[in-house]
Amino acid sequence: MSRSAKIWLVAATLLVVIGAVTVAAVMTVNHGSLAVLDTRTEKTYTVSEDFDKISIRSFSEDIAFVHTDDSESRVVCFTDKNTSCDVNVNDGTLVINIDNIKKWYENISFSSGSQRITVYLPKAAYTSLLIDGSAGDVTVPDNVSFGDVDISVSTGDVTIRSDVPGAIKIMLSTGETDISGITAGNIRIKTSTGKIRITDTVCFGMTDITVTTGDVTVDGFTGGELISGGNTGDITLVDACFSGDISVERSTGDVKLRRFDAANISIKTTTGTVKGDILSPKIFLTETSTGNIRVPRSTSGGKCKITTSTGDIIIE
């Protein structure tokens, strides 16, 4: 080993030792807790101006909305003391901007909990919600609704419990999506890694679901049309009926149908089994390279085209 490499190795070892001693000292003084190093602070912003839209740009905060009986809106930012939180109303839009103004080494902390933004809203309905975040969960409760919802988060979970008369658009890199008990005009979800679950929902228009890696579950659903593409992961459609056509494609993953129906059905998998039951008669067009095929014989109804490379096709 060269002399310079030895020097760097010794220096790195000393830094690790110093860090460990510092942490141990803090925990000793604080009775075994690192909470004393928690640099988060809470700031409350009262919003007296009227607004109908909400736009949020966040850094690493969880975002939640709460209906309040107060006459004014409030924004509570529970963030690091070195995080900038800007709240204002611009042309009828509540704009919340969170900026990370820390140096890179200040991002190394022993904070004992997550940072969050809570928006208290006096009205029950708003025109639109736009969120652009790096990391953090987003929760929309059942007592605050938005005409359109557009959420883009790199890492985080999205939960929606509120009706959206217009369009829901959710874009995630890593995270889970959970939509339940709502009605919507259109739904579009795209995620790279994460599960998608939609339950007890009515979507009058198009439902478009794309996932690179992750399972999709649609349970208790009434919709217009469905398009779903994915690389790796199962898709399960239970008690789901579509008045229009559906198209499902998977590279690796099973397609599971239970008490399912649509006007016309197109399913294609590379490696995966297609299995389940369809509620109304269909004219079946099936093909598989290696697998068993068992489908009903029918000369009436819409078309049901199922193609697999490796996998069985079993429909009742």
mmCIF file of C-alpha atoms in Angstrom:
data_model
loop_
_atom_site.group_PDB
_atom_site.id
_atom_site.type_symbol
_atom_site.label_atom_id
_atom_site.label_comp_id
_atom_site.label_asym_id
_atom_site.label_seq_id
_atom_site.Cartn_x
_atom_site.Cartn_y
_atom_site.Cartn_z
ATOM 1 C CA MET A 1 0.000 0.000 0.000
ATOM 2 C CA SER A 2 1.375 3.440 -0.918
ATOM 3 C CA ARG A 3 2.189 6.042 1.741
ATOM 4 C CA SER A 4 -0.624 8.371 0.569
ATOM 5 C CA ALA A 5 -3.159 5.549 0.712
ATOM 6 C CA LYS A 6 -2.095 4.734 4.268
ATOM 7 C CA ILE A 7 -2.534 8.381 5.272
ATOM 8 C CA TRP A 8 -6.054 8.489 3.799
ATOM 9 C CA LEU A 9 -6.944 5.220 5.518
ATOM 10 C CA VAL A 10 -5.774 6.508 8.898
ATOM 11 C CA ALA A 11 -7.680 9.781 8.393
ATOM 12 C CA ALA A 12 -10.889 7.950 7.472
ATOM 13 C CA THR A 13 -10.555 5.695 10.510
ATOM 14 C CA LEU A 14 -10.096 8.690 12.799
ATOM 15 C CA LEU A 15 -13.218 10.356 11.394
ATOM 16 C CA VAL A 16 -15.276 7.223 12.005
ATOM 17 C CA VAL A 17 -13.964 6.967 15.573
ATOM 18 C CA ILE A 18 -14.660 10.649 16.259
ATOM 19 C CA GLY A 19 -18.193 10.301 14.882
ATOM 20 C CA ALA A 20 -18.887 7.236 16.974
ATOM 21 C CA VAL A 21 -17.580 8.936 20.135
ATOM 22 C CA THR A 22 -19.705 12.017 19.437
ATOM 23 C CA VAL A 23 -22.865 9.952 18.956
ATOM 24 C CA ALA A 24 -22.123 7.947 22.091
ATOM 25 C CA ALA A 25 -21.606 11.125 24.099
ATOM 26 C CA VAL A 26 -24.867 12.629 22.884
ATOM 27 C CA MET A 27 -26.777 9.457 23.702
ATOM 28 C CA THR A 28 -25.209 9.333 27.161
ATOM 29 C CA VAL A 29 -26.161 12.915 27.945
ATOM 30 C CA ASN A 30 -29.624 12.447 26.464
ATOM 31 C CA HIS A 31 -30.328 9.160 28.242
ATOM 32 C CA GLY A 32 -29.804 6.958 25.206
ATOM 33 C CA SER A 33 -31.663 9.158 22.699
ATOM 34 C CA LEU A 34 -30.540 11.064 19.626
ATOM 35 C CA ALA A 35 -33.565 13.392 19.738
ATOM 36 C CA VAL A 36 -31.404 16.288 20.873
ATOM 37 C CA LEU A 37 -29.932 16.330 17.381
ATOM 38 C CA ASP A 38 -33.371 16.702 15.812
ATOM 39 C CA THR A 39 -33.279 20.053 13.994
ATOM 40 C CA ARG A 40 -36.883 20.099 12.804
ATOM 41 C CA THR A 41 -39.050 23.118 13.568
ATOM 42 C CA GLU A 42 -42.744 23.867 13.121
ATOM 43 C CA LYS A 43 -43.970 26.980 11.325
ATOM 44 C CA THR A 44 -47.610 27.930 10.798
ATOM 45 C CA TYR A 45 -48.742 30.176 7.943
ATOM 46 C CA THR A 46 -52.257 31.636 8.020
ATOM 47 C CA VAL A 47 -53.786 32.210 4.586
ATOM 48 C CA SER A 48 -56.525 34.829 4.548
ATOM 49 C CA GLU A 49 -56.802 35.244 0.755
ATOM 50 C CA ASP A 50 -59.314 33.147 -1.163
ATOM 51 C CA PHE A 51 -58.006 30.492 -3.541
ATOM 52 C CA ASP A 52 -59.435 27.646 -5.589
ATOM 53 C CA LYS A 53 -56.279 25.823 -6.687
ATOM 54 C CA ILE A 54 -53.307 24.382 -4.818
ATOM 55 C CA SER A 55 -49.762 23.985 -6.131
ATOM 56 C CA ILE A 56 -47.039 22.409 -3.983
ATOM 57 C CA ARG A 57 -43.356 21.878 -4.736
ATOM 58 C CA SER A 58 -41.775 19.840 -1.960
ATOM 59 C CA PHE A 59 -38.384 18.352 -1.150
ATOM 60 C CA SER A 60 -38.677 15.419 1.267
ATOM 61 C CA GLU A 61 -41.907 16.135 3.149
ATOM 62 C CA ASP A 62 -45.046 14.093 3.655
ATOM 63 C CA ILE A 63 -48.087 16.081 2.502
ATOM 64 C CA ALA A 64 -51.554 15.808 4.041
ATOM 65 C CA PHE A 65 -54.801 17.757 3.710
ATOM 66 C CA VAL A 66 -57.247 18.293 6.564
ATOM 67 C CA HIS A 67 -60.726 19.816 6.414
ATOM 68 C CA THR A 68 -61.172 22.477 9.079
ATOM 69 C CA ASP A 69 -64.111 24.468 10.431
ATOM 70 C CA ASP A 70 -61.963 27.586 10.645
ATOM 71 C CA SER A 71 -62.714 30.450 8.279
ATOM 72 C CA GLU A 72 -59.092 30.742 7.151
ATOM 73 C CA SER A 73 -56.691 28.218 5.691
ATOM 74 C CA ARG A 74 -53.490 27.255 7.439
ATOM 75 C CA VAL A 75 -50.293 25.644 6.277
ATOM 76 C CA VAL A 76 -48.172 23.959 8.930
ATOM 77 C CA CYS A 77 -44.627 23.116 7.849
ATOM 78 C CA PHE A 78 -42.805 20.738 10.160
ATOM 79 C CA THR A 79 -39.415 20.783 8.486
ATOM 80 C CA ASP A 80 -35.727 21.130 9.132
ATOM 81 C CA LYS A 81 -34.741 24.566 10.405
ATOM 82 C CA ASN A 82 -32.556 25.047 7.329
ATOM 83 C CA THR A 83 -35.423 24.305 4.938
ATOM 84 C CA SER A 84 -37.086 27.257 3.257
ATOM 85 C CA CYS A 85 -40.907 27.235 3.234
ATOM 86 C CA ASP A 86 -42.632 29.852 1.066
ATOM 87 C CA VAL A 87 -46.441 30.154 1.232
ATOM 88 C CA ASN A 88 -48.476 32.657 -0.776
ATOM 89 C CA VAL A 89 -51.584 33.057 -2.929
ATOM 90 C CA ASN A 90 -51.022 33.948 -6.579
ATOM 91 C CA ASP A 91 -53.942 34.437 -9.012
ATOM 92 C CA GLY A 92 -56.287 32.253 -6.999
ATOM 93 C CA THR A 93 -53.700 29.516 -6.407
ATOM 94 C CA LEU A 94 -52.238 28.616 -3.035
ATOM 95 C CA VAL A 95 -48.553 28.145 -3.818
ATOM 96 C CA ILE A 96 -46.329 26.256 -1.368
ATOM 97 C CA ASN A 97 -42.639 25.979 -2.235
ATOM 98 C CA ILE A 98 -40.190 24.018 -0.107
ATOM 99 C CA ASP A 99 -36.485 24.441 -0.806
ATOM 100 C CA ASN A 100 -33.547 22.606 0.698
ATOM 101 C CA ILE A 101 -31.006 25.351 1.415
ATOM 102 C CA LYS A 102 -28.607 23.188 3.395
ATOM 103 C CA LYS A 103 -25.105 22.224 2.424
ATOM 104 C CA TRP A 104 -24.673 18.604 1.432
ATOM 105 C CA TYR A 105 -23.122 17.663 4.771
ATOM 106 C CA GLU A 106 -26.059 19.210 6.639
ATOM 107 C CA ASN A 107 -28.344 16.598 5.122
ATOM 108 C CA ILE A 108 -26.629 14.006 7.339
ATOM 109 C CA SER A 109 -28.771 14.096 10.472
ATOM 110 C CA PHE A 110 -30.161 11.974 13.262
ATOM 111 C CA SER A 111 -33.710 13.305 12.961
ATOM 112 C CA SER A 112 -36.089 10.936 14.716
ATOM 113 C CA GLY A 113 -39.052 11.452 12.367
ATOM 114 C CA SER A 114 -40.166 12.607 8.945
ATOM 115 C CA GLN A 115 -40.764 16.141 7.770
ATOM 116 C CA ARG A 116 -44.292 17.042 6.771
ATOM 117 C CA ILE A 117 -46.634 19.677 5.406
ATOM 118 C CA THR A 118 -50.230 19.805 6.626
ATOM 119 C CA VAL A 119 -52.707 22.000 4.739
ATOM 120 C CA TYR A 120 -55.889 22.888 6.660
ATOM 121 C CA LEU A 121 -58.706 23.761 4.263
ATOM 122 C CA PRO A 122 -62.094 25.330 5.151
ATOM 123 C CA LYS A 123 -63.834 24.483 1.873
ATOM 124 C CA ALA A 124 -64.843 20.970 0.877
ATOM 125 C CA ALA A 125 -64.055 21.292 -2.835
ATOM 126 C CA TYR A 126 -61.285 22.904 -4.882
ATOM 127 C CA THR A 127 -60.602 23.136 -8.607
ATOM 128 C CA SER A 128 -57.211 21.452 -8.826
ATOM 129 C CA LEU A 129 -54.266 20.018 -6.926
ATOM 130 C CA LEU A 130 -50.728 19.951 -8.321
ATOM 131 C CA ILE A 131 -47.838 18.375 -6.385
ATOM 132 C CA ASP A 132 -44.253 18.033 -7.568
ATOM 133 C CA GLY A 133 -42.014 16.404 -4.972
ATOM 134 C CA SER A 134 -38.701 14.618 -4.631
ATOM 135 C CA ALA A 135 -39.690 12.342 -1.747
ATOM 136 C CA GLY A 136 -42.581 12.001 0.659
ATOM 137 C CA ASP A 137 -46.052 10.535 1.016
ATOM 138 C CA VAL A 138 -49.204 12.311 -0.190
ATOM 139 C CA THR A 139 -52.604 11.777 1.431
ATOM 140 C CA VAL A 140 -55.913 13.205 0.167
ATOM 141 C CA PRO A 141 -58.746 12.451 2.648
ATOM 142 C CA ASP A 142 -62.387 11.743 1.874
ATOM 143 C CA ASN A 143 -63.688 15.132 3.038
ATOM 144 C CA VAL A 144 -61.669 17.387 0.718
ATOM 145 C CA SER A 145 -62.128 16.987 -3.041
ATOM 146 C CA PHE A 146 -60.315 18.377 -6.083
ATOM 147 C CA GLY A 147 -61.583 18.741 -9.640
ATOM 148 C CA ASP A 148 -58.263 17.492 -11.030
ATOM 149 C CA VAL A 149 -55.300 15.889 -9.260
ATOM 150 C CA ASP A 150 -51.767 15.823 -10.689
ATOM 151 C CA ILE A 151 -49.134 14.268 -8.414
ATOM 152 C CA SER A 152 -45.528 13.612 -9.377
ATOM 153 C CA VAL A 153 -43.207 12.200 -6.689
ATOM 154 C CA SER A 154 -39.872 10.442 -7.064
ATOM 155 C CA THR A 155 -40.114 8.365 -3.886
ATOM 156 C CA GLY A 156 -43.279 8.096 -1.809
ATOM 157 C CA ASP A 157 -46.731 6.622 -1.428
ATOM 158 C CA VAL A 158 -49.928 8.263 -2.696
ATOM 159 C CA THR A 159 -53.304 7.713 -1.015
ATOM 160 C CA ILE A 160 -56.534 9.177 -2.423
ATOM 161 C CA ARG A 161 -59.884 8.863 -0.665
ATOM 162 C CA SER A 162 -61.635 11.819 -2.312
ATOM 163 C CA ASP A 163 -63.799 12.110 -5.431
ATOM 164 C CA VAL A 164 -62.087 13.664 -8.446
ATOM 165 C CA PRO A 165 -64.660 14.677 -11.098
ATOM 166 C CA GLY A 166 -61.928 15.383 -13.638
ATOM 167 C CA ALA A 167 -58.636 13.562 -14.079
ATOM 168 C CA ILE A 168 -56.305 11.813 -11.656
ATOM 169 C CA LYS A 169 -52.683 11.707 -12.805
ATOM 170 C CA ILE A 170 -50.090 10.030 -10.583
ATOM 171 C CA MET A 171 -46.444 9.615 -11.589
ATOM 172 C CA LEU A 172 -44.108 7.753 -9.212
ATOM 173 C CA SER A 173 -40.598 6.393 -9.520
ATOM 174 C CA THR A 174 -40.694 4.316 -6.344
ATOM 175 C CA GLY A 175 -43.799 4.038 -4.211
ATOM 176 C CA GLU A 176 -47.268 2.597 -3.801
ATOM 177 C CA THR A 177 -50.591 4.018 -4.973
ATOM 178 C CA ASP A 178 -53.811 3.375 -3.055
ATOM 179 C CA ILE A 179 -57.133 4.724 -4.365
ATOM 180 C CA SER A 180 -60.332 3.704 -2.621
ATOM 181 C CA GLY A 181 -64.003 4.621 -2.366
ATOM 182 C CA ILE A 182 -64.073 7.387 -4.972
ATOM 183 C CA THR A 183 -65.515 8.414 -8.328
ATOM 184 C CA ALA A 184 -63.290 9.908 -11.019
ATOM 185 C CA GLY A 185 -63.474 11.114 -14.588
ATOM 186 C CA ASN A 186 -60.216 9.547 -15.766
ATOM 187 C CA ILE A 187 -57.372 7.793 -13.964
ATOM 188 C CA ARG A 188 -53.773 7.604 -15.133
ATOM 189 C CA ILE A 189 -51.095 5.993 -12.961
ATOM 190 C CA LYS A 190 -47.491 5.353 -13.919
ATOM 191 C CA THR A 191 -44.891 3.930 -11.553
ATOM 192 C CA SER A 192 -41.491 2.350 -11.985
ATOM 193 C CA THR A 193 -41.369 0.291 -8.788
ATOM 194 C CA GLY A 194 -44.357 -0.150 -6.504
ATOM 195 C CA LYS A 195 -47.776 -1.668 -6.014
ATOM 196 C CA ILE A 196 -50.984 -0.114 -7.314
ATOM 197 C CA ARG A 197 -54.314 -0.819 -5.624
ATOM 198 C CA ILE A 198 -57.699 0.602 -6.650
ATOM 199 C CA THR A 199 -60.793 -0.502 -4.720
ATOM 200 C CA ASP A 200 -64.504 0.384 -4.638
ATOM 201 C CA THR A 201 -64.074 2.998 -7.349
ATOM 202 C CA VAL A 202 -66.055 4.286 -10.331
ATOM 203 C CA CYS A 203 -64.162 5.795 -13.275
ATOM 204 C CA PHE A 204 -66.422 7.131 -16.016
ATOM 205 C CA GLY A 205 -63.726 7.420 -18.678
ATOM 206 C CA MET A 206 -60.315 5.867 -19.298
ATOM 207 C CA THR A 207 -58.205 4.067 -16.707
ATOM 208 C CA ASP A 208 -54.548 3.883 -17.760
ATOM 209 C CA ILE A 209 -52.167 1.950 -15.495
ATOM 210 C CA THR A 210 -48.476 1.432 -16.276
ATOM 211 C CA VAL A 211 -45.996 -0.239 -13.948
ATOM 212 C CA THR A 212 -42.440 -1.383 -14.592
ATOM 213 C CA THR A 213 -42.115 -3.620 -11.528
ATOM 214 C CA GLY A 214 -45.036 -4.208 -9.185
ATOM 215 C CA ASP A 215 -48.431 -5.832 -8.747
ATOM 216 C CA VAL A 216 -51.709 -4.167 -9.713
ATOM 217 C CA THR A 217 -54.994 -4.944 -7.951
ATOM 218 C CA VAL A 218 -58.352 -3.549 -9.091
ATOM 219 C CA ASP A 219 -61.139 -4.712 -6.775
ATOM 220 C CA GLY A 220 -64.734 -3.488 -6.889
ATOM 221 C CA PHE A 221 -64.446 -1.268 -9.956
ATOM 222 C CA THR A 222 -66.820 0.114 -12.576
ATOM 223 C CA GLY A 223 -65.207 1.861 -15.513
ATOM 224 C CA GLY A 224 -65.294 2.843 -19.142
ATOM 225 C CA GLU A 225 -62.069 1.550 -20.697
ATOM 226 C CA LEU A 226 -58.839 0.084 -19.323
ATOM 227 C CA ILE A 227 -55.290 0.071 -20.671
ATOM 228 C CA SER A 228 -52.564 -1.518 -18.558
ATOM 229 C CA GLY A 229 -48.962 -2.197 -19.488
ATOM 230 C CA GLY A 230 -46.160 -3.605 -17.353
ATOM 231 C CA ASN A 231 -42.892 -5.503 -17.332
ATOM 232 C CA THR A 232 -42.842 -7.498 -14.089
ATOM 233 C CA GLY A 233 -45.809 -8.090 -11.816
ATOM 234 C CA ASP A 234 -49.273 -9.603 -11.621
ATOM 235 C CA ILE A 235 -52.509 -7.804 -12.385
ATOM 236 C CA THR A 236 -55.678 -8.886 -10.584
ATOM 237 C CA LEU A 237 -59.135 -7.694 -11.641
ATOM 238 C CA VAL A 238 -61.872 -8.656 -9.172
ATOM 239 C CA ASP A 239 -65.530 -7.576 -9.357
ATOM 240 C CA ALA A 240 -64.431 -5.236 -12.132
ATOM 241 C CA CYS A 241 -66.707 -4.366 -15.060
ATOM 242 C CA PHE A 242 -65.926 -2.087 -18.003
ATOM 243 C CA SER A 243 -68.485 -0.804 -20.476
ATOM 244 C CA GLY A 244 -65.774 -0.376 -23.115
ATOM 245 C CA ASP A 245 -62.694 -2.303 -24.205
ATOM 246 C CA ILE A 246 -59.733 -3.376 -22.085
ATOM 247 C CA SER A 247 -56.147 -4.088 -23.084
ATOM 248 C CA VAL A 248 -53.622 -5.697 -20.708
ATOM 249 C CA GLU A 249 -49.984 -6.483 -21.513
ATOM 250 C CA ARG A 250 -47.336 -7.991 -19.230
ATOM 251 C CA SER A 251 -43.833 -9.296 -19.868
ATOM 252 C CA THR A 252 -43.543 -11.349 -16.680
ATOM 253 C CA GLY A 253 -46.617 -11.801 -14.525
ATOM 254 C CA ASP A 254 -49.998 -13.459 -14.252
ATOM 255 C CA VAL A 255 -53.359 -11.980 -15.200
ATOM 256 C CA LYS A 256 -56.075 -12.982 -12.718
ATOM 257 C CA LEU A 257 -59.754 -12.358 -13.464
ATOM 258 C CA ARG A 258 -62.578 -12.908 -11.004
ATOM 259 C CA ARG A 259 -66.159 -11.855 -11.724
ATOM 260 C CA PHE A 260 -64.785 -9.684 -14.486
ATOM 261 C CA ASP A 261 -66.290 -8.317 -17.673
ATOM 262 C CA ALA A 262 -65.715 -5.864 -20.514
ATOM 263 C CA ALA A 263 -67.115 -5.232 -24.000
ATOM 264 C CA ASN A 264 -63.977 -6.559 -25.726
ATOM 265 C CA ILE A 265 -60.882 -8.023 -24.088
ATOM 266 C CA SER A 266 -57.264 -8.163 -25.226
ATOM 267 C CA ILE A 267 -54.648 -9.790 -22.978
ATOM 268 C CA LYS A 268 -51.026 -10.524 -23.864
ATOM 269 C CA THR A 269 -48.288 -11.939 -21.652
ATOM 270 C CA THR A 270 -44.798 -13.215 -22.363
ATOM 271 C CA THR A 271 -44.296 -15.263 -19.203
ATOM 272 C CA GLY A 272 -47.443 -15.670 -17.168
ATOM 273 C CA THR A 273 -50.765 -17.426 -16.822
ATOM 274 C CA VAL A 274 -54.150 -15.925 -17.662
ATOM 275 C CA LYS A 275 -56.806 -17.430 -15.433
ATOM 276 C CA GLY A 276 -60.251 -16.566 -14.107
ATOM 277 C CA ASP A 277 -63.878 -16.077 -15.009
ATOM 278 C CA ILE A 278 -65.737 -13.667 -17.287
ATOM 279 C CA LEU A 279 -69.366 -12.790 -16.653
ATOM 280 C CA SER A 280 -70.738 -12.605 -20.219
ATOM 281 C CA PRO A 281 -70.242 -14.781 -23.331
ATOM 282 C CA LYS A 282 -67.238 -14.002 -25.509
ATOM 283 C CA ILE A 283 -65.787 -15.189 -28.794
ATOM 284 C CA PHE A 284 -62.341 -16.463 -27.771
ATOM 285 C CA LEU A 285 -59.187 -16.139 -29.848
ATOM 286 C CA THR A 286 -56.339 -17.776 -27.926
ATOM 287 C CA GLU A 287 -52.715 -18.675 -28.561
ATOM 288 C CA THR A 288 -49.868 -20.003 -26.414
ATOM 289 C CA SER A 289 -46.420 -21.390 -27.210
ATOM 290 C CA THR A 290 -46.076 -23.648 -24.179
ATOM 291 C CA GLY A 291 -49.155 -23.973 -22.027
ATOM 292 C CA ASN A 292 -52.641 -25.353 -21.725
ATOM 293 C CA ILE A 293 -55.741 -23.666 -23.113
ATOM 294 C CA ARG A 294 -59.216 -24.137 -21.654
ATOM 295 C CA VAL A 295 -61.887 -21.586 -22.533
ATOM 296 C CA PRO A 296 -65.671 -21.704 -23.055
ATOM 297 C CA ARG A 297 -67.082 -22.336 -26.506
ATOM 298 C CA SER A 298 -69.258 -19.464 -27.634
ATOM 299 C CA THR A 299 -70.402 -17.954 -30.918
ATOM 300 C CA SER A 300 -71.774 -14.735 -29.476
ATOM 301 C CA GLY A 301 -70.557 -11.778 -27.464
ATOM 302 C CA GLY A 302 -67.563 -9.508 -27.767
ATOM 303 C CA LYS A 303 -64.068 -10.629 -28.705
ATOM 304 C CA CYS A 304 -61.660 -12.001 -26.118
ATOM 305 C CA LYS A 305 -58.145 -12.333 -27.508
ATOM 306 C CA ILE A 306 -55.562 -13.894 -25.171
ATOM 307 C CA THR A 307 -51.961 -14.584 -26.178
ATOM 308 C CA THR A 308 -49.172 -16.007 -24.016
ATOM 309 C CA SER A 309 -45.688 -17.249 -24.821
ATOM 310 C CA THR A 310 -45.220 -19.313 -21.655
ATOM 311 C CA GLY A 311 -48.304 -19.839 -19.558
ATOM 312 C CA ASP A 312 -51.743 -21.390 -19.384
ATOM 313 C CA ILE A 313 -54.990 -19.808 -20.510
ATOM 314 C CA ILE A 314 -57.877 -20.991 -18.358
ATOM 315 C CA ILE A 315 -61.148 -19.064 -18.474
ATOM 316 C CA GLU A 316 -64.590 -20.013 -17.171
#
